[in-house]
Short mmCIF file of C-alpha atoms and ligand atoms in Angstrom, two decimals:
data_model
loop_
_atom_site.label_atom_id
_atom_site.label_comp_id
_atom_site.label_asym_id
_atom_site.label_seq_id
_atom_site.Cartn_x
_atom_site.Cartn_y
_atom_site.Cartn_z
CA UNK A 1 21.46 -29.61 -58.58
CA UNK A 2 20.63 -28.40 -61.86
CA UNK A 3 18.10 -31.46 -62.55
CA UNK A 4 15.95 -29.87 -60.03
CA UNK A 5 12.93 -28.03 -61.02
CA UNK A 6 11.63 -24.68 -61.30
CA UNK A 7 8.10 -23.93 -59.63
CA UNK A 8 5.90 -21.22 -60.88
CA UNK A 9 2.72 -20.80 -58.72
CA UNK A 10 -0.38 -17.62 -59.45
CA UNK A 11 -3.99 -17.41 -58.01
CA UNK A 12 -4.91 -19.70 -60.62
CA UNK A 13 -4.31 -20.32 -64.72
CA UNK A 14 -3.10 -16.88 -65.79
CA UNK A 15 0.95 -17.81 -64.77
CA UNK A 16 0.47 -19.87 -67.51
CA UNK A 17 0.87 -16.84 -69.40
CA UNK A 18 4.26 -16.28 -67.64
CA UNK A 19 5.25 -20.67 -68.67
CA UNK A 20 5.10 -20.77 -71.29
CA UNK A 21 7.15 -17.33 -72.36
CA UNK A 22 9.80 -19.48 -69.55
CA UNK A 23 9.46 -22.91 -71.30
CA UNK A 24 10.26 -20.94 -75.27
CA UNK A 25 13.54 -19.42 -73.33
CA UNK A 26 14.68 -22.03 -71.37
CA UNK A 27 12.80 -25.72 -73.55
CA UNK A 28 15.06 -28.07 -71.21
CA UNK A 29 13.87 -26.80 -67.05
CA UNK A 30 12.16 -29.20 -66.47
CA UNK A 31 9.40 -27.04 -64.30
CA UNK A 32 6.04 -27.52 -61.35
CA UNK A 33 3.09 -24.80 -61.64
CA UNK A 34 0.86 -24.48 -58.96
CA UNK A 35 -2.26 -23.02 -60.23
CA UNK A 36 -3.90 -22.54 -56.40
CA UNK A 37 -7.28 -21.45 -58.33
CA UNK A 38 -9.67 -22.83 -55.67
CA UNK A 39 -8.52 -19.22 -53.78
CA UNK A 40 -8.50 -16.93 -56.32
CA UNK A 41 -9.57 -13.75 -56.33
CA UNK A 42 -6.46 -13.04 -54.73
CA UNK A 43 -6.53 -9.45 -56.19
CA UNK A 44 -9.18 -8.51 -53.19
CA UNK A 45 -7.93 -10.59 -50.40
CA UNK A 46 -5.91 -8.58 -47.17
CA UNK A 47 -1.86 -8.49 -47.96
CA UNK A 48 -1.81 -10.97 -44.51
CA UNK A 49 -3.85 -13.14 -46.30
CA UNK A 50 -1.88 -12.84 -49.77
CA UNK A 51 1.15 -13.54 -48.33
CA UNK A 52 -0.14 -16.58 -46.48
CA UNK A 53 -1.43 -18.82 -49.54
CA UNK A 54 2.19 -17.30 -51.05
CA UNK A 55 3.59 -19.14 -48.49
CA UNK A 56 1.72 -22.25 -48.93
CA UNK A 57 2.30 -22.15 -51.98
CA UNK A 58 6.19 -21.84 -51.67
CA UNK A 59 6.71 -24.11 -49.57
CA UNK A 60 4.53 -27.09 -51.14
CA UNK A 61 7.51 -26.43 -54.13
CA UNK A 62 10.31 -26.38 -52.53
CA UNK A 63 9.59 -29.60 -50.93
CA UNK A 64 8.40 -30.47 -54.32
CA UNK A 65 12.22 -29.83 -54.27
CA UNK A 66 12.10 -26.53 -56.64
CA UNK A 67 15.65 -24.83 -57.13
CA UNK A 68 14.17 -21.93 -58.23
CA UNK A 69 10.70 -19.96 -57.59
CA UNK A 70 8.34 -17.47 -60.05
CA UNK A 71 5.87 -15.39 -58.58
CA UNK A 72 4.27 -16.13 -61.80
CA UNK A 73 1.31 -13.54 -59.94
CA UNK A 74 1.69 -9.24 -59.83
CA UNK A 75 -0.52 -9.48 -56.33
CA UNK A 76 1.59 -12.08 -55.09
CA UNK A 77 4.74 -9.89 -55.94
CA UNK A 78 3.62 -6.77 -54.71
CA UNK A 79 2.37 -8.21 -51.18
CA UNK A 80 4.39 -11.04 -50.40
CA UNK A 81 7.53 -11.57 -52.63
CA UNK A 82 10.09 -8.99 -49.57
CA UNK A 83 9.02 -11.44 -47.43
CA UNK A 84 9.41 -14.89 -49.36
CA UNK A 85 13.23 -13.79 -50.49
CA UNK A 86 14.12 -12.84 -46.25
CA UNK A 87 12.25 -16.16 -44.96
CA UNK A 88 13.92 -19.27 -47.78
CA UNK A 89 17.23 -19.75 -49.24
CA UNK A 90 16.71 -20.80 -53.24
CA UNK A 91 15.99 -17.20 -55.99
CA UNK A 92 12.96 -16.08 -56.57
CA UNK A 93 11.58 -13.94 -59.26
CA UNK A 94 8.58 -11.58 -59.36
CA UNK A 95 6.53 -10.26 -61.41
CA UNK A 96 5.59 -6.31 -61.66
CA UNK A 97 3.15 -3.98 -64.41
CA UNK A 98 5.83 -2.77 -66.70
CA UNK A 99 5.50 0.97 -65.90
CA UNK A 100 9.46 1.89 -66.82
CA UNK A 101 8.67 1.07 -70.21
CA UNK A 102 5.51 2.69 -70.50
CA UNK A 103 6.02 6.23 -68.46
CA UNK A 104 9.90 6.34 -70.71
CA UNK A 105 7.34 5.83 -74.20
CA UNK A 106 4.60 7.74 -73.70
CA UNK A 107 3.94 10.83 -76.63
CA UNK A 108 1.13 11.35 -75.27
CA UNK A 109 2.07 11.43 -71.59
CA UNK A 110 -0.54 9.35 -70.76
CA UNK A 111 -0.26 5.81 -69.89
CA UNK A 112 -3.10 3.25 -68.89
CA UNK A 113 -1.89 0.23 -66.34
CA UNK A 114 -5.11 -2.46 -65.61
CA UNK A 115 -4.15 -4.74 -62.85
CA UNK A 116 -5.80 -6.08 -59.31
CA UNK A 117 -7.03 -3.70 -56.16
CA UNK A 118 -4.23 -6.19 -54.28
CA UNK A 119 -1.47 -4.63 -57.45
CA UNK A 120 -2.24 -1.17 -57.54
CA UNK A 121 -2.60 -0.92 -53.55
CA UNK A 122 0.50 -1.62 -52.61
CA UNK A 123 3.13 -0.09 -51.79
CA UNK A 124 6.07 -2.17 -54.07
CA UNK A 125 3.64 -1.04 -56.96
CA UNK A 126 3.65 2.58 -55.80
CA UNK A 127 7.29 2.78 -55.71
CA UNK A 128 7.41 1.87 -58.71
CA UNK A 129 4.99 4.66 -60.10
CA UNK A 130 6.22 7.43 -58.22
CA UNK A 131 9.77 7.06 -59.35
CA UNK A 132 8.79 7.12 -63.61
CA UNK A 133 5.37 8.86 -63.46
CA UNK A 134 6.97 12.67 -63.21
CA UNK A 135 5.10 14.92 -65.82
CA UNK A 136 3.28 11.73 -66.29
CA UNK A 137 -0.91 10.74 -66.39
CA UNK A 138 -1.30 7.21 -65.19
CA UNK A 139 -4.47 5.95 -65.25
CA UNK A 140 -5.31 3.14 -63.12
CA UNK A 141 -8.26 0.70 -63.35
CA UNK A 142 -8.87 -1.98 -60.83
CA UNK A 143 -9.95 -5.44 -63.28
CA UNK A 144 -12.87 -6.24 -61.25
CA UNK A 145 -14.00 -9.79 -62.24
CA UNK A 146 -11.81 -10.08 -65.03
CA UNK A 147 -10.15 -13.22 -62.96
CA UNK A 148 -13.08 -15.06 -61.49
CA UNK A 149 -14.26 -15.22 -65.86
CA UNK A 150 -10.93 -16.04 -67.27
CA UNK A 151 -10.85 -18.96 -64.68
CA UNK A 152 -14.03 -19.81 -65.73
CA UNK A 153 -12.86 -20.98 -69.04
CA UNK A 154 -14.39 -17.86 -70.27
CA UNK A 155 -12.36 -15.37 -72.38
CA UNK A 156 -13.94 -14.35 -75.17
CA UNK A 157 -17.27 -13.79 -74.08
CA UNK A 158 -19.33 -10.43 -74.89
CA UNK A 159 -19.74 -10.65 -70.75
CA UNK A 160 -15.56 -9.97 -71.04
CA UNK A 161 -15.83 -7.24 -73.64
CA UNK A 162 -18.36 -5.27 -72.10
CA UNK A 163 -16.17 -5.37 -69.08
CA UNK A 164 -13.22 -4.36 -70.29
CA UNK A 165 -15.08 -1.56 -72.61
CA UNK A 166 -15.96 -0.30 -69.41
CA UNK A 167 -12.63 -0.56 -68.04
CA UNK A 168 -11.07 1.20 -71.44
CA UNK A 169 -12.94 3.99 -71.55
CA UNK A 170 -11.40 6.96 -69.06
CA UNK A 171 -8.59 5.34 -69.92
CA UNK A 172 -9.62 6.31 -74.23
CA UNK A 173 -11.00 9.77 -73.00
CA UNK A 174 -7.19 10.66 -71.45
CA UNK A 175 -5.03 9.42 -74.79
CA UNK A 176 -3.40 6.64 -74.20
CA UNK A 177 -0.97 5.17 -75.90
CA UNK A 178 0.70 2.30 -73.68
CA UNK A 179 -1.64 0.03 -71.80
CA UNK A 180 0.88 -1.90 -69.20
CA UNK A 181 -1.06 -5.49 -68.00
CA UNK A 182 -0.22 -5.70 -64.50
CA UNK A 183 -1.92 -9.64 -64.11
CA UNK A 184 -0.59 -12.35 -65.45
CA UNK A 185 -4.04 -13.31 -66.25
CA UNK A 186 -4.90 -10.24 -69.13
CA UNK A 187 -2.21 -11.46 -71.80
CA UNK A 188 -5.66 -13.88 -72.20
CA UNK A 189 -6.82 -10.81 -72.94
CA UNK A 190 -5.10 -9.29 -75.68
CA UNK A 191 -7.01 -10.04 -78.71
CA UNK A 192 -9.68 -8.43 -76.89
CA UNK A 193 -7.89 -5.48 -76.42
CA UNK A 194 -6.48 -4.75 -79.53
CA UNK A 195 -10.09 -5.31 -81.05
CA UNK A 196 -11.20 -2.54 -78.91
CA UNK A 197 -8.19 -0.35 -78.28
CA UNK A 198 -7.42 2.33 -82.30
CA UNK A 199 -3.94 1.03 -83.12
CA UNK A 200 -1.72 3.89 -82.15
CA UNK A 201 -1.54 2.09 -78.94
CA UNK A 202 0.78 -0.47 -77.55
CA UNK A 203 0.24 -2.98 -74.57
CA UNK A 204 2.90 -4.03 -72.72
CA UNK A 205 3.30 -7.42 -70.73
CA UNK A 206 5.83 -8.27 -68.45
CA UNK A 207 6.13 -11.83 -69.12
CA UNK A 208 8.87 -11.87 -71.66
CA UNK A 209 11.17 -10.12 -68.85
CA UNK A 210 10.53 -12.39 -66.04
CA UNK A 211 11.10 -15.30 -68.05
CA UNK A 212 14.25 -13.01 -69.73
CA UNK A 213 15.58 -12.26 -65.36
CA UNK A 214 14.48 -16.02 -64.51
CA UNK A 215 17.04 -17.22 -66.85
CA UNK A 216 20.11 -14.57 -65.97
CA UNK A 217 19.22 -16.20 -61.93
CA UNK A 218 19.61 -19.44 -63.35
CA UNK A 219 22.88 -19.16 -64.86
CA UNK A 220 24.50 -16.48 -62.36
CA UNK A 221 23.78 -19.40 -59.68
CA UNK A 222 24.70 -22.45 -61.55
CA UNK A 223 21.52 -23.52 -61.95
CA UNK A 224 20.65 -23.96 -65.52
CA UNK A 225 20.12 -27.75 -66.36
CA UNK A 226 22.27 -29.24 -68.27
CA UNK A 227 20.64 -31.34 -70.33
CA UNK A 228 18.68 -30.99 -73.08
CA UNK A 229 16.78 -34.09 -73.15
CA UNK A 230 13.08 -33.80 -73.03
CA UNK A 231 11.62 -32.10 -70.05
CA UNK A 232 9.19 -33.05 -67.18
CA UNK A 233 6.58 -29.81 -67.94
CA UNK A 234 4.10 -31.05 -64.58
CA UNK A 235 1.16 -28.56 -63.74
CA UNK A 236 -1.01 -29.03 -60.24
CA UNK A 237 -4.32 -27.25 -59.86
CA UNK A 238 -6.73 -27.13 -56.64
CA UNK A 239 -9.46 -26.41 -59.34
CA UNK A 240 -10.98 -26.63 -62.40
CA UNK A 241 -7.73 -29.54 -64.41
CA UNK A 242 -10.32 -28.59 -67.71
CA UNK A 243 -9.82 -24.90 -67.45
CA UNK A 244 -5.86 -25.05 -66.70
CA UNK A 245 -6.13 -27.94 -69.72
CA UNK A 246 -7.76 -26.15 -72.05
CA UNK A 247 -5.32 -22.76 -71.46
CA UNK A 248 -2.35 -25.05 -72.34
CA UNK A 249 -3.99 -26.43 -75.45
CA UNK A 250 -3.44 -29.92 -73.28
CA UNK A 251 0.22 -30.33 -74.27
CA UNK A 252 0.78 -30.07 -70.85
CA UNK A 253 0.26 -32.66 -67.88
CA UNK A 254 -2.04 -31.56 -66.17
CA UNK A 255 -3.29 -33.17 -62.17
CA UNK A 256 -5.46 -32.46 -59.81
CA UNK A 257 -4.34 -32.19 -56.28
CA UNK A 258 -5.61 -30.55 -52.94
CA UNK A 259 -3.22 -27.79 -51.42
N1 DGL B 301 -2.86 -13.39 -61.60
C1 DGL B 301 -2.85 -12.71 -60.95
C2 DGL B 301 -1.58 -11.35 -61.13
O1 DGL B 301 -1.08 -11.57 -61.91
C3 DGL B 301 -3.86 -12.34 -60.35
C4 DGL B 301 -4.80 -12.06 -59.07
C5 DGL B 301 -5.73 -12.58 -58.46
O2 DGL B 301 -6.03 -13.57 -58.54
O3 DGL B 301 -6.99 -11.22 -58.59
O4 DGL B 301 -1.94 -10.42 -60.13
#
């Protein structure tokens, strides 16, 4: 049972930022990653469409015998994880924008959230924001256009830099001291964001927290792989395999699969 893989899915290659944290913390776990790049971006889709895609990905991972599923996508988590948890028996780990640590630690009383339209308009996001944003200005920004650029392998480009410059403007005007990355594609933009933001602005993403939660839940359910041999970390993409390979530094087995 414990040697069964952890299943991970995202609308595309962004969830590899979560995979990397999980693989570092749980180096003996077998994993299967689905990059649903054919259907990216999820961010502008309806809640029903995001749910249908999340179900499709989940069922494929369950067919492949996964013991736990990490929804490595803020948009899918905030729109679908309740239904997934109520429908399937395996444990699910989700990812949401880390508003809490930003709201609790801000000194300027202004924080920025960069996420997809699907995440920012979800009930789950509103509930969390309402819970922690008392007396704090929350500058929400839809990262329109970012995911397609990452999916096309255009991270370190002038186009990306110009887009981020536009998105950071209202946040800087509001004097934010925390920027929350609410999409798993965005950690790959940190080098550009560091250049664009003043030094005192801290950038928060939830990758490590997700990895820690995955470990806790595996332990709680007695699902930790007891073997300490080299694991199998497999990646399937229904889109551009070359870009996925590059973001993984050509270190893992990547295959095309039509799903
Ligand atoms: N990685 C997804 C997320 O965390 C991107 C969503 C999209 O495809 O628009 O929200």
